[in-house]
Short mmCIF file of N, CA and C in Angstrom, two decimals:
data_model
loop_
_atom_site.label_atom_id
_atom_site.label_comp_id
_atom_site.label_asym_id
_atom_site.label_seq_id
_atom_site.Cartn_x
_atom_site.Cartn_y
_atom_site.Cartn_z
N MET X 1 78.19 199.74 5.33
CA MET X 1 77.77 199.13 6.58
C MET X 1 76.25 199.01 6.67
N ASP X 2 75.54 199.97 6.09
CA ASP X 2 74.08 199.93 6.14
C ASP X 2 73.51 198.81 5.29
N LEU X 3 74.21 198.47 4.20
CA LEU X 3 73.74 197.40 3.33
C LEU X 3 73.79 196.06 4.05
N ILE X 4 74.81 195.84 4.84
CA ILE X 4 74.93 194.58 5.59
C ILE X 4 73.81 194.48 6.61
N ALA X 5 73.54 195.57 7.31
CA ALA X 5 72.46 195.55 8.30
C ALA X 5 71.11 195.32 7.63
N ALA X 6 70.90 195.93 6.47
CA ALA X 6 69.64 195.74 5.75
C ALA X 6 69.49 194.30 5.29
N LYS X 7 70.58 193.70 4.84
CA LYS X 7 70.52 192.28 4.43
C LYS X 7 70.19 191.38 5.61
N GLN X 8 70.79 191.65 6.75
CA GLN X 8 70.52 190.83 7.92
C GLN X 8 69.08 190.98 8.41
N ILE X 9 68.56 192.19 8.36
CA ILE X 9 67.17 192.42 8.75
C ILE X 9 66.24 191.72 7.76
N GLY X 10 66.53 191.81 6.48
CA GLY X 10 65.70 191.15 5.47
C GLY X 10 65.72 189.64 5.62
N ALA X 11 66.91 189.07 5.89
CA ALA X 11 67.00 187.63 6.08
C ALA X 11 66.25 187.21 7.34
N GLY X 12 66.32 188.01 8.38
CA GLY X 12 65.59 187.71 9.61
C GLY X 12 64.09 187.73 9.39
N LEU X 13 63.62 188.68 8.60
CA LEU X 13 62.19 188.73 8.29
C LEU X 13 61.76 187.54 7.43
N ALA X 14 62.64 187.10 6.53
CA ALA X 14 62.31 185.94 5.70
C ALA X 14 62.22 184.67 6.53
N VAL X 15 62.99 184.59 7.60
CA VAL X 15 63.01 183.39 8.43
C VAL X 15 61.83 183.35 9.39
N ILE X 16 61.12 184.46 9.55
CA ILE X 16 59.93 184.47 10.42
C ILE X 16 58.91 183.44 9.94
N ALA X 17 58.92 183.14 8.65
CA ALA X 17 57.99 182.14 8.12
C ALA X 17 58.20 180.77 8.76
N LEU X 18 59.39 180.52 9.27
CA LEU X 18 59.66 179.22 9.88
C LEU X 18 58.83 178.99 11.14
N SER X 19 58.47 180.04 11.85
CA SER X 19 57.61 179.86 13.02
C SER X 19 56.23 179.38 12.59
N GLY X 20 55.72 179.92 11.50
CA GLY X 20 54.43 179.46 10.98
C GLY X 20 54.49 178.02 10.50
N VAL X 21 55.64 177.65 9.93
CA VAL X 21 55.80 176.26 9.48
C VAL X 21 55.80 175.32 10.68
N GLY X 22 56.47 175.70 11.74
CA GLY X 22 56.47 174.85 12.94
C GLY X 22 55.08 174.67 13.52
N ILE X 23 54.33 175.74 13.56
CA ILE X 23 52.95 175.67 14.05
C ILE X 23 52.10 174.80 13.12
N GLY X 24 52.29 174.97 11.81
CA GLY X 24 51.52 174.19 10.85
C GLY X 24 51.80 172.70 10.93
N ILE X 25 53.08 172.35 11.06
CA ILE X 25 53.43 170.93 11.16
C ILE X 25 52.87 170.34 12.46
N GLY X 26 52.94 171.11 13.53
CA GLY X 26 52.36 170.63 14.79
C GLY X 26 50.87 170.40 14.67
N ASN X 27 50.16 171.30 14.01
CA ASN X 27 48.72 171.14 13.82
C ASN X 27 48.41 169.93 12.93
N ILE X 28 49.21 169.73 11.90
CA ILE X 28 48.97 168.60 11.00
C ILE X 28 49.07 167.28 11.75
N PHE X 29 50.15 167.12 12.52
CA PHE X 29 50.33 165.84 13.20
C PHE X 29 49.41 165.68 14.40
N ALA X 30 49.04 166.77 15.06
CA ALA X 30 48.06 166.67 16.14
C ALA X 30 46.71 166.21 15.60
N THR X 31 46.32 166.78 14.48
CA THR X 31 45.05 166.39 13.86
C THR X 31 45.12 164.96 13.33
N LEU X 32 46.27 164.58 12.78
CA LEU X 32 46.44 163.22 12.27
C LEU X 32 46.30 162.20 13.39
N VAL X 33 46.98 162.43 14.50
CA VAL X 33 46.89 161.49 15.63
C VAL X 33 45.47 161.46 16.19
N SER X 34 44.84 162.62 16.29
CA SER X 34 43.48 162.68 16.82
C SER X 34 42.50 161.94 15.92
N SER X 35 42.63 162.12 14.61
CA SER X 35 41.69 161.46 13.71
C SER X 35 41.90 159.95 13.67
N ILE X 36 43.13 159.50 13.76
CA ILE X 36 43.39 158.06 13.79
C ILE X 36 42.91 157.46 15.12
N ALA X 37 43.05 158.22 16.20
CA ALA X 37 42.57 157.72 17.49
C ALA X 37 41.05 157.61 17.52
N ARG X 38 40.36 158.52 16.83
CA ARG X 38 38.90 158.47 16.81
C ARG X 38 38.37 157.36 15.91
N ASN X 39 39.06 157.14 14.77
CA ASN X 39 38.59 156.15 13.81
C ASN X 39 39.80 155.43 13.21
N PRO X 40 40.26 154.36 13.85
CA PRO X 40 41.46 153.67 13.36
C PRO X 40 41.30 153.09 11.95
N ALA X 41 40.09 152.84 11.52
CA ALA X 41 39.89 152.25 10.20
C ALA X 41 40.21 153.25 9.08
N SER X 42 40.24 154.53 9.40
CA SER X 42 40.51 155.54 8.37
C SER X 42 42.00 155.83 8.21
N ARG X 43 42.84 155.08 8.91
CA ARG X 43 44.28 155.35 8.87
C ARG X 43 44.88 155.33 7.47
N PRO X 44 44.58 154.36 6.62
CA PRO X 44 45.22 154.35 5.29
C PRO X 44 44.90 155.61 4.47
N HIS X 45 43.70 156.13 4.60
CA HIS X 45 43.34 157.32 3.83
C HIS X 45 43.90 158.59 4.47
N VAL X 46 43.81 158.70 5.77
CA VAL X 46 44.21 159.92 6.47
C VAL X 46 45.73 160.07 6.52
N PHE X 47 46.45 158.98 6.64
CA PHE X 47 47.90 159.05 6.78
C PHE X 47 48.54 159.65 5.52
N GLY X 48 48.08 159.25 4.37
CA GLY X 48 48.62 159.80 3.13
C GLY X 48 48.38 161.29 3.01
N LEU X 49 47.18 161.72 3.40
CA LEU X 49 46.89 163.15 3.37
C LEU X 49 47.74 163.92 4.37
N GLY X 50 47.99 163.31 5.52
CA GLY X 50 48.85 163.96 6.52
C GLY X 50 50.26 164.12 6.03
N MET X 51 50.78 163.11 5.36
CA MET X 51 52.14 163.20 4.82
C MET X 51 52.23 164.22 3.68
N LEU X 52 51.17 164.32 2.89
CA LEU X 52 51.14 165.33 1.83
C LEU X 52 51.13 166.73 2.44
N GLY X 53 50.34 166.93 3.48
CA GLY X 53 50.31 168.22 4.16
C GLY X 53 51.64 168.55 4.78
N PHE X 54 52.30 167.54 5.36
CA PHE X 54 53.63 167.76 5.95
C PHE X 54 54.62 168.18 4.87
N ALA X 55 54.60 167.50 3.73
CA ALA X 55 55.55 167.81 2.66
C ALA X 55 55.33 169.22 2.11
N LEU X 56 54.09 169.59 1.92
CA LEU X 56 53.81 170.93 1.39
C LEU X 56 54.17 172.01 2.40
N THR X 57 53.93 171.75 3.67
CA THR X 57 54.29 172.72 4.70
C THR X 57 55.80 172.83 4.82
N GLU X 58 56.49 171.73 4.72
CA GLU X 58 57.95 171.74 4.81
C GLU X 58 58.56 172.45 3.60
N ALA X 59 57.88 172.40 2.47
CA ALA X 59 58.37 173.11 1.28
C ALA X 59 58.38 174.62 1.53
N VAL X 60 57.42 175.12 2.28
CA VAL X 60 57.40 176.54 2.62
C VAL X 60 58.63 176.90 3.45
N ALA X 61 59.02 176.01 4.35
CA ALA X 61 60.22 176.25 5.16
C ALA X 61 61.46 176.30 4.28
N LEU X 62 61.55 175.40 3.32
CA LEU X 62 62.71 175.41 2.44
C LEU X 62 62.75 176.66 1.58
N TYR X 63 61.59 177.12 1.12
CA TYR X 63 61.55 178.36 0.35
C TYR X 63 61.98 179.55 1.22
N ALA X 64 61.54 179.57 2.46
CA ALA X 64 61.91 180.67 3.36
C ALA X 64 63.42 180.69 3.59
N LEU X 65 64.01 179.52 3.79
CA LEU X 65 65.46 179.45 3.98
C LEU X 65 66.19 179.86 2.71
N LEU X 66 65.68 179.45 1.57
CA LEU X 66 66.30 179.82 0.31
C LEU X 66 66.29 181.34 0.12
N ILE X 67 65.16 181.96 0.40
CA ILE X 67 65.07 183.41 0.28
C ILE X 67 66.01 184.10 1.26
N ALA X 68 66.10 183.59 2.48
CA ALA X 68 67.00 184.19 3.46
C ALA X 68 68.45 184.09 3.00
N PHE X 69 68.85 182.94 2.46
CA PHE X 69 70.23 182.80 1.98
C PHE X 69 70.48 183.67 0.75
N LEU X 70 69.48 183.80 -0.11
CA LEU X 70 69.64 184.67 -1.27
C LEU X 70 69.82 186.12 -0.85
N ILE X 71 69.06 186.53 0.15
CA ILE X 71 69.20 187.90 0.64
C ILE X 71 70.59 188.12 1.25
N LEU X 72 71.06 187.15 2.02
CA LEU X 72 72.34 187.31 2.72
C LEU X 72 73.53 187.28 1.77
N PHE X 73 73.52 186.37 0.82
CA PHE X 73 74.73 186.12 0.04
C PHE X 73 74.69 186.66 -1.38
N MET X 74 73.69 187.41 -1.77
CA MET X 74 73.66 187.99 -3.11
C MET X 74 73.90 189.48 -3.03
#
């Protein structure tokens, strides 16, 4: 019974990273909108960097979910 509780606690701790991912994605898009609003001519350059930042940040979320599932089901 203790092993199940330890797995659930470990998976819960692994999922805490998702809150940081949510904050990071919010910051990326807030900064993207702000920078495009200040200088619309920079949109082609800034938009690609924003999407790259979003993809890398989202990868952290996928890794956190993968670790949580590995802890729960292994």
